[in-house]
Coordinates of C-alpha atoms in Angstrom, one line a residue:
M1 CA -9.3 -67.8 -3.4
K2 CA -9.3 -70.5 -0.7
K3 CA -5.5 -70.4 -0.6
I4 CA -5.5 -66.6 0.0
S5 CA -8.1 -67.0 2.7
R6 CA -6.0 -69.5 4.5
I7 CA -2.9 -67.2 4.3
L8 CA -4.9 -64.3 5.7
L9 CA -6.3 -66.4 8.6
S10 CA -2.8 -67.6 9.4
L11 CA -1.5 -64.0 9.4
I12 CA -4.3 -62.9 11.7
A13 CA -3.6 -65.8 14.1
F14 CA 0.1 -64.9 14.1
L15 CA -0.7 -61.2 14.9
L16 CA -3.0 -62.3 17.7
I17 CA -0.2 -64.4 19.2
I18 CA 2.2 -61.5 19.1
S19 CA -0.3 -59.1 20.6
F20 CA -1.1 -61.6 23.4
S21 CA 2.6 -62.0 24.2
V22 CA 3.0 -58.2 24.6
V23 CA -0.1 -57.6 26.7
V24 CA 0.5 -60.4 29.1
N25 CA 3.2 -59.0 31.4
A26 CA 3.7 -59.7 35.0
H27 CA 4.8 -56.0 35.6
S28 CA 2.6 -53.0 35.3
V29 CA 4.9 -51.5 32.6
E30 CA 6.0 -52.7 29.2
L31 CA 9.7 -53.6 29.2
D32 CA 11.8 -51.7 26.6
P33 CA 9.9 -52.7 23.4
D34 CA 12.5 -51.1 21.1
G35 CA 15.6 -52.5 22.8
L36 CA 17.1 -49.1 23.8
I37 CA 18.5 -50.2 27.1
S38 CA 21.4 -52.7 27.4
F39 CA 22.6 -54.2 30.7
P40 CA 26.1 -55.5 31.3
F41 CA 26.8 -59.2 30.8
L42 CA 28.9 -59.3 34.0
I43 CA 28.6 -57.4 37.2
M44 CA 31.7 -57.3 39.4
N45 CA 31.7 -56.1 43.0
G46 CA 28.2 -54.8 42.5
E47 CA 29.3 -52.4 39.8
G48 CA 28.6 -52.1 36.1
N49 CA 27.3 -49.9 33.3
I50 CA 24.0 -49.5 31.6
S51 CA 24.3 -48.4 28.0
I52 CA 21.7 -46.6 25.9
S53 CA 21.2 -46.9 22.1
T54 CA 23.1 -44.2 20.2
M55 CA 19.7 -43.3 18.6
E56 CA 18.7 -41.7 21.9
T57 CA 20.1 -38.2 22.9
N58 CA 19.2 -35.7 25.6
Y59 CA 17.8 -38.4 27.9
T60 CA 17.9 -38.9 31.7
L61 CA 18.8 -42.4 33.0
F62 CA 17.9 -43.8 36.4
Y63 CA 18.5 -47.2 38.1
Q64 CA 17.8 -49.1 41.3
A65 CA 18.5 -52.5 42.6
V66 CA 15.7 -54.4 44.4
E67 CA 16.7 -57.3 46.5
I68 CA 15.2 -60.7 45.8
S69 CA 14.7 -63.0 48.8
D70 CA 16.5 -66.3 48.8
D71 CA 13.4 -68.4 48.6
V72 CA 12.0 -66.4 45.7
Y73 CA 15.3 -66.6 43.9
D74 CA 15.3 -70.4 44.4
Q75 CA 11.9 -70.5 42.7
I76 CA 13.2 -68.4 39.8
K77 CA 16.2 -70.7 39.4
N78 CA 13.9 -73.8 39.4
I79 CA 11.7 -72.2 36.7
Q80 CA 14.7 -71.3 34.7
S81 CA 16.3 -74.7 35.1
E82 CA 13.2 -76.6 34.1
G83 CA 12.6 -74.2 31.2
E84 CA 16.1 -74.7 29.9
A85 CA 15.7 -78.5 30.1
A86 CA 12.4 -78.3 28.1
L87 CA 14.0 -76.0 25.5
D88 CA 17.0 -78.3 25.2
A89 CA 14.6 -81.1 24.4
L90 CA 12.8 -79.0 21.9
D91 CA 16.1 -78.0 20.3
I92 CA 16.9 -81.7 19.7
E93 CA 13.5 -82.2 18.0
L94 CA 14.0 -79.1 15.9
D95 CA 17.4 -80.3 14.7
A96 CA 15.9 -83.6 13.7
L97 CA 13.0 -81.9 11.9
N98 CA 15.3 -79.5 10.2
A99 CA 17.4 -82.5 8.9
D100 CA 14.2 -84.1 7.7
C101 CA 13.2 -80.9 5.9
E102 CA 16.5 -80.6 4.2
N103 CA 16.3 -84.3 3.1
L104 CA 12.7 -84.0 1.8
Q105 CA 13.6 -80.7 0.1
T106 CA 16.3 -82.5 -1.8
I107 CA 13.9 -85.2 -2.9
Y108 CA 11.3 -82.6 -3.8
N109 CA 13.8 -80.6 -5.9
E110 CA 15.0 -83.7 -7.7
A111 CA 11.4 -84.8 -8.4
Y112 CA 10.6 -81.3 -9.7
E113 CA 13.7 -81.2 -12.0
K114 CA 12.8 -84.7 -13.4
Y115 CA 9.2 -83.7 -14.0
S116 CA 10.2 -80.4 -15.7
S117 CA 12.7 -82.3 -17.8
L118 CA 10.2 -84.8 -19.1
I119 CA 7.8 -82.0 -19.9
E120 CA 10.5 -80.2 -22.0
S121 CA 11.4 -83.5 -23.8
E122 CA 7.7 -84.1 -24.5
A123 CA 7.8 -87.6 -22.9
E124 CA 4.9 -90.0 -23.1
E125 CA 1.9 -89.3 -21.0
S126 CA 2.3 -92.4 -18.8
E127 CA 5.9 -91.4 -18.0
L128 CA 4.8 -87.8 -17.3
E129 CA 2.0 -89.0 -15.0
T130 CA 4.4 -91.1 -13.0
A131 CA 6.9 -88.2 -12.7
R132 CA 4.1 -85.8 -11.8
T133 CA 2.8 -88.2 -9.0
E134 CA 6.4 -88.4 -7.6
Y135 CA 6.8 -84.7 -7.7
E136 CA 3.4 -83.9 -6.0
T137 CA 4.1 -86.6 -3.3
A138 CA 7.6 -85.1 -2.7
K139 CA 6.1 -81.6 -2.5
T140 CA 3.4 -82.7 0.0
N141 CA 5.9 -84.6 2.2
Y142 CA 8.2 -81.6 2.2
E143 CA 5.4 -79.0 3.0
N144 CA 4.0 -81.2 5.8
K145 CA 7.5 -81.5 7.3
V146 CA 8.0 -77.7 7.1
T147 CA 4.6 -77.2 8.8
E148 CA 5.7 -79.7 11.5
Y149 CA 8.9 -77.8 11.9
N150 CA 7.2 -74.4 12.1
N151 CA 4.8 -75.8 14.7
K152 CA 7.7 -77.0 16.8
V153 CA 9.3 -73.5 16.5
K154 CA 6.0 -72.0 17.8
E155 CA 6.1 -74.5 20.6
Y156 CA 9.7 -73.5 21.4
N157 CA 8.7 -69.8 21.4
D158 CA 5.7 -70.4 23.6
K159 CA 7.9 -72.2 26.1
V160 CA 10.3 -69.2 26.1
N161 CA 7.4 -66.8 26.7
E162 CA 6.0 -69.1 29.4
V163 CA 9.3 -69.2 31.3
N164 CA 9.9 -65.5 31.0
K165 CA 6.3 -64.8 32.2
N166 CA 6.7 -67.1 35.2
I167 CA 10.0 -65.5 36.1
A168 CA 8.6 -62.0 35.7
E169 CA 5.8 -62.7 38.1
L170 CA 8.3 -63.4 40.8
T171 CA 10.6 -60.5 39.9
P172 CA 10.0 -57.6 42.4
M173 CA 8.8 -54.2 40.9
Y174 CA 10.8 -51.0 41.3
D175 CA 10.1 -48.5 44.1
D176 CA 9.2 -45.1 42.7
G177 CA 11.0 -43.3 45.5
A178 CA 14.3 -45.2 45.2
W179 CA 15.5 -44.2 41.7
K180 CA 19.1 -43.1 41.5
E181 CA 20.2 -40.9 38.6
T182 CA 23.4 -41.9 36.6
E183 CA 24.9 -39.5 34.1
N184 CA 27.2 -42.0 32.3
G185 CA 25.2 -45.2 33.0
D186 CA 27.4 -46.4 35.8
F187 CA 25.6 -48.1 38.7
K188 CA 26.7 -49.5 42.0
I189 CA 24.9 -52.0 44.3
D190 CA 25.7 -51.7 48.0
I191 CA 27.4 -55.0 48.8
S192 CA 28.5 -54.0 52.3
T193 CA 25.2 -54.9 53.8
F194 CA 25.3 -58.6 53.2
S195 CA 27.8 -61.5 52.8
G196 CA 27.7 -64.4 50.3
T197 CA 25.7 -64.3 47.1
K198 CA 22.6 -62.1 46.8
A199 CA 20.2 -61.7 43.9
F200 CA 18.7 -58.4 42.8
A201 CA 16.3 -57.1 40.2
L202 CA 18.3 -54.4 38.5
W203 CA 15.8 -51.8 37.1
A204 CA 16.6 -49.0 34.6
R205 CA 14.3 -46.1 33.8
L206 CA 15.0 -44.0 30.6
D207 CA 13.2 -40.6 30.5
K208 CA 13.3 -39.7 26.8
Q209 CA 13.5 -36.2 25.3
D210 CA 9.9 -36.6 23.9
G211 CA 8.5 -37.0 27.4
T212 CA 8.0 -40.8 27.3
T213 CA 9.6 -43.2 29.7
V214 CA 11.0 -46.6 29.0
Y215 CA 11.7 -49.3 31.7
D216 CA 13.7 -52.5 31.6
E217 CA 15.1 -54.9 34.2
I218 CA 17.3 -58.0 34.6
I219 CA 18.0 -60.4 37.4
C220 CA 21.6 -60.4 38.6
T221 CA 23.7 -61.7 41.4
T222 CA 26.7 -60.3 43.2
E223 CA 28.9 -61.2 46.1
G224 CA 28.6 -59.3 49.4
T225 CA 31.5 -58.1 51.5
M226 CA 30.0 -57.7 54.9
Q227 CA 32.1 -59.1 57.7
E228 CA 30.8 -62.3 59.3
E229 CA 29.1 -61.5 62.6
V230 CA 31.0 -62.7 65.7
N231 CA 28.7 -63.1 68.7
V232 CA 29.6 -62.0 72.3
T233 CA 30.1 -64.9 74.7
S234 CA 30.6 -63.0 78.0
V235 CA 31.2 -59.7 79.7
K236 CA 33.2 -59.3 82.9
L237 CA 33.7 -56.3 85.2
N238 CA 37.0 -55.6 86.9
R239 CA 35.3 -55.2 90.3
T240 CA 32.5 -57.1 92.0
E241 CA 32.3 -54.7 95.0
L242 CA 33.1 -51.1 95.5
S243 CA 33.2 -48.7 98.5
L244 CA 33.0 -44.9 97.9
T245 CA 32.3 -41.8 99.9
V246 CA 29.8 -39.3 98.7
G247 CA 31.1 -37.2 95.8
R248 CA 33.8 -39.7 94.8
D249 CA 33.7 -41.7 91.5
Y250 CA 35.3 -44.7 90.0
T251 CA 35.3 -46.0 86.4
L252 CA 34.5 -49.7 86.1
I253 CA 36.2 -51.6 83.3
A254 CA 34.1 -54.2 81.3
T255 CA 35.8 -56.8 79.3
I256 CA 33.9 -58.4 76.4
S257 CA 34.8 -61.9 75.0
P258 CA 35.8 -62.6 72.4
D259 CA 38.0 -59.7 71.5
D260 CA 36.8 -59.7 67.9
A261 CA 33.1 -59.6 68.8
T262 CA 31.1 -57.7 66.2
D263 CA 28.9 -55.7 68.6
K264 CA 30.7 -54.5 71.7
T265 CA 28.0 -52.0 72.7
L266 CA 27.3 -52.1 76.4
I267 CA 24.3 -50.9 78.4
W268 CA 25.0 -49.6 81.9
S269 CA 22.4 -49.2 84.7
S270 CA 22.1 -48.6 88.4
D271 CA 19.2 -50.0 90.5
N272 CA 19.4 -47.1 92.9
E273 CA 20.4 -43.8 91.4
E274 CA 19.9 -42.0 94.7
V275 CA 22.9 -43.9 95.9
A276 CA 25.1 -44.2 92.8
T277 CA 24.7 -43.4 89.1
V278 CA 26.7 -44.8 86.2
E279 CA 27.5 -43.5 82.7
D280 CA 29.7 -45.5 80.3
G281 CA 31.1 -47.3 83.3
K282 CA 31.8 -44.2 85.4
V283 CA 30.2 -44.7 88.8
T284 CA 29.5 -41.6 90.9
A285 CA 28.6 -41.8 94.6
I286 CA 25.5 -39.7 95.2
G287 CA 24.3 -40.5 98.7
P288 CA 24.7 -43.1 101.5
G289 CA 23.4 -46.6 100.8
T290 CA 23.9 -49.6 98.5
A291 CA 23.4 -49.8 94.8
T292 CA 24.0 -52.5 92.2
I293 CA 25.6 -51.5 88.9
T294 CA 24.8 -53.7 86.0
V295 CA 26.5 -53.9 82.6
R296 CA 24.6 -55.8 79.9
T297 CA 25.6 -56.6 76.3
N298 CA 23.6 -55.1 73.5
D299 CA 22.1 -58.4 72.6
G300 CA 20.9 -58.8 76.2
N301 CA 22.4 -62.3 76.5
F302 CA 25.2 -61.5 79.0
E303 CA 25.6 -59.2 82.0
D304 CA 27.8 -58.7 85.1
T305 CA 27.2 -56.7 88.3
C306 CA 29.1 -54.7 90.9
K307 CA 27.9 -53.9 94.4
V308 CA 28.5 -50.3 95.4
I309 CA 28.5 -49.1 99.0
V310 CA 28.4 -45.4 99.6
T311 CA 29.1 -43.7 102.9
N312 CA 29.9 -40.3 104.3
D313 CA 32.8 -41.8 106.3
I314 CA 36.1 -41.2 104.4
S315 CA 37.9 -43.6 106.7
I316 CA 36.3 -46.7 105.1
D317 CA 36.8 -45.5 101.5
D318 CA 37.9 -48.3 99.3
P319 CA 41.7 -48.6 99.7
N320 CA 42.1 -50.5 96.4
I321 CA 40.9 -47.7 94.2
D322 CA 43.6 -46.2 92.0
N323 CA 41.8 -44.3 89.4
N324 CA 44.1 -41.3 89.2
D325 CA 42.5 -37.8 88.9
N326 CA 38.9 -38.9 88.5
N327 CA 39.1 -40.9 91.7
N328 CA 41.3 -38.5 93.8
D329 CA 44.9 -39.2 94.7
N330 CA 45.5 -41.4 97.8
N331 CA 48.1 -38.9 99.2
N332 CA 46.1 -35.7 99.1
D333 CA 45.1 -35.9 102.8
G334 CA 48.1 -33.8 104.0
S335 CA 50.2 -36.8 105.3
K336 CA 53.9 -36.8 104.5
D337 CA 55.9 -39.5 102.8
P338 CA 57.6 -41.5 105.7
T339 CA 60.8 -41.6 103.7
I340 CA 61.1 -37.8 103.7
A341 CA 62.9 -36.1 106.7
G342 CA 61.9 -32.5 107.2
G343 CA 61.3 -32.2 103.5
K344 CA 65.1 -32.2 102.8
I345 CA 67.1 -35.4 102.2
P346 CA 65.4 -38.7 102.0
Q347 CA 66.3 -41.0 104.9
T348 CA 67.7 -43.9 102.8
G349 CA 70.6 -44.9 105.1
K350 CA 73.2 -42.6 103.5
S351 CA 73.7 -40.6 106.8
F352 CA 74.5 -43.7 108.8
I353 CA 77.1 -44.9 106.3
F354 CA 78.7 -41.4 106.1
G355 CA 79.0 -41.3 109.9
S356 CA 80.6 -44.7 110.1
I357 CA 83.3 -43.8 107.6
I358 CA 84.2 -40.6 109.7
A359 CA 84.5 -42.7 112.8
I360 CA 86.8 -45.3 111.2
L361 CA 89.0 -42.6 109.7
S362 CA 89.3 -41.0 113.2
V363 CA 90.4 -44.3 114.8
I364 CA 93.0 -44.8 112.0
S365 CA 94.3 -41.2 112.5
V366 CA 94.8 -41.8 116.3
I367 CA 96.7 -45.0 115.7
L368 CA 99.0 -43.5 113.1
Y369 CA 99.7 -40.5 115.4
K370 CA 100.7 -42.8 118.3
K371 CA 103.0 -44.8 116.0
M372 CA 104.6 -41.7 114.7
K373 CA 105.2 -40.4 118.2
R374 CA 106.6 -43.8 119.2
Y375 CA 109.2 -43.8 116.3
N376 CA 110.1 -40.1 117.1
F377 CA 110.4 -39.0 113.6
K378 CA 112.1 -35.6 113.3
Q379 CA 111.7 -33.2 110.5

């Protein structure tokens, strides 16, 4: 009776341990108690597949990846590393205890066979007593070692539960508004928003046909593909000063260094928009006066300026402006090209050369005529 009571008490204690392990969970949901959800062993380029047990049909599967900060992930890795070291040490102890159990079991079996054999052969009582004592001692030693082994197994499992619990407490929960449905279990983590290695809590939600929902999660890492940011070092305008008449415009050109800067966004401004306005570098003269046009990089660290003088007098308009149609042509004031004569043939010196050739030919003709007359050639 006492033996049965001890067995029942042990069973109740074991059930209490199991119940405690299930209830104590860092998350507000129980994680896949029936093992219906399986995550991939390896995630490449942020992609993988979540599989569901073939026992389940007509379900809907959702997923989401919750980023884990670097410092939290470092804590998780430390807990995992320390836990693995402790479990490795327990593994060594378990191996030693298992070897002891096997050795003691052999001694126990041999003692039992010897004792049984003596009973069958009706050996003398003194010999039976000695064999019985050896058998009971071997049995006790073996059972004690098995108990020690089982206690060590419990210690091992408790350590596993402790490590998992500590990691779960640091694992971020899902966001109810961020679930993404997947028809075939495929998932994709956006790796274009970061560079290097980033850790995520990959959550899965299984909405079953019977109306119940099952959750599960793993911690995974993946490599980001975001280009490394290149900071701006300077911005330079092509003009430091500019003269315009009212109504004219000119487009300033801003050069950012280095050429491969990540953010080349520029912010333009005028300190006197009654004199001149600016939009994307295009300066428009509004009224007489002076204004300073400023261009600033998006990070606010670098800027350059151009002084703009606006007048009503076209005669002092900036002679260095050559901005084609948007800045007006320099030759649209009605003046003629000085190389054009009466709008006919350009005066390039060809008329002078042509006249000289005619004069020379005339002189040669006179000389030949006189010689011919002198020799009195007759036909």
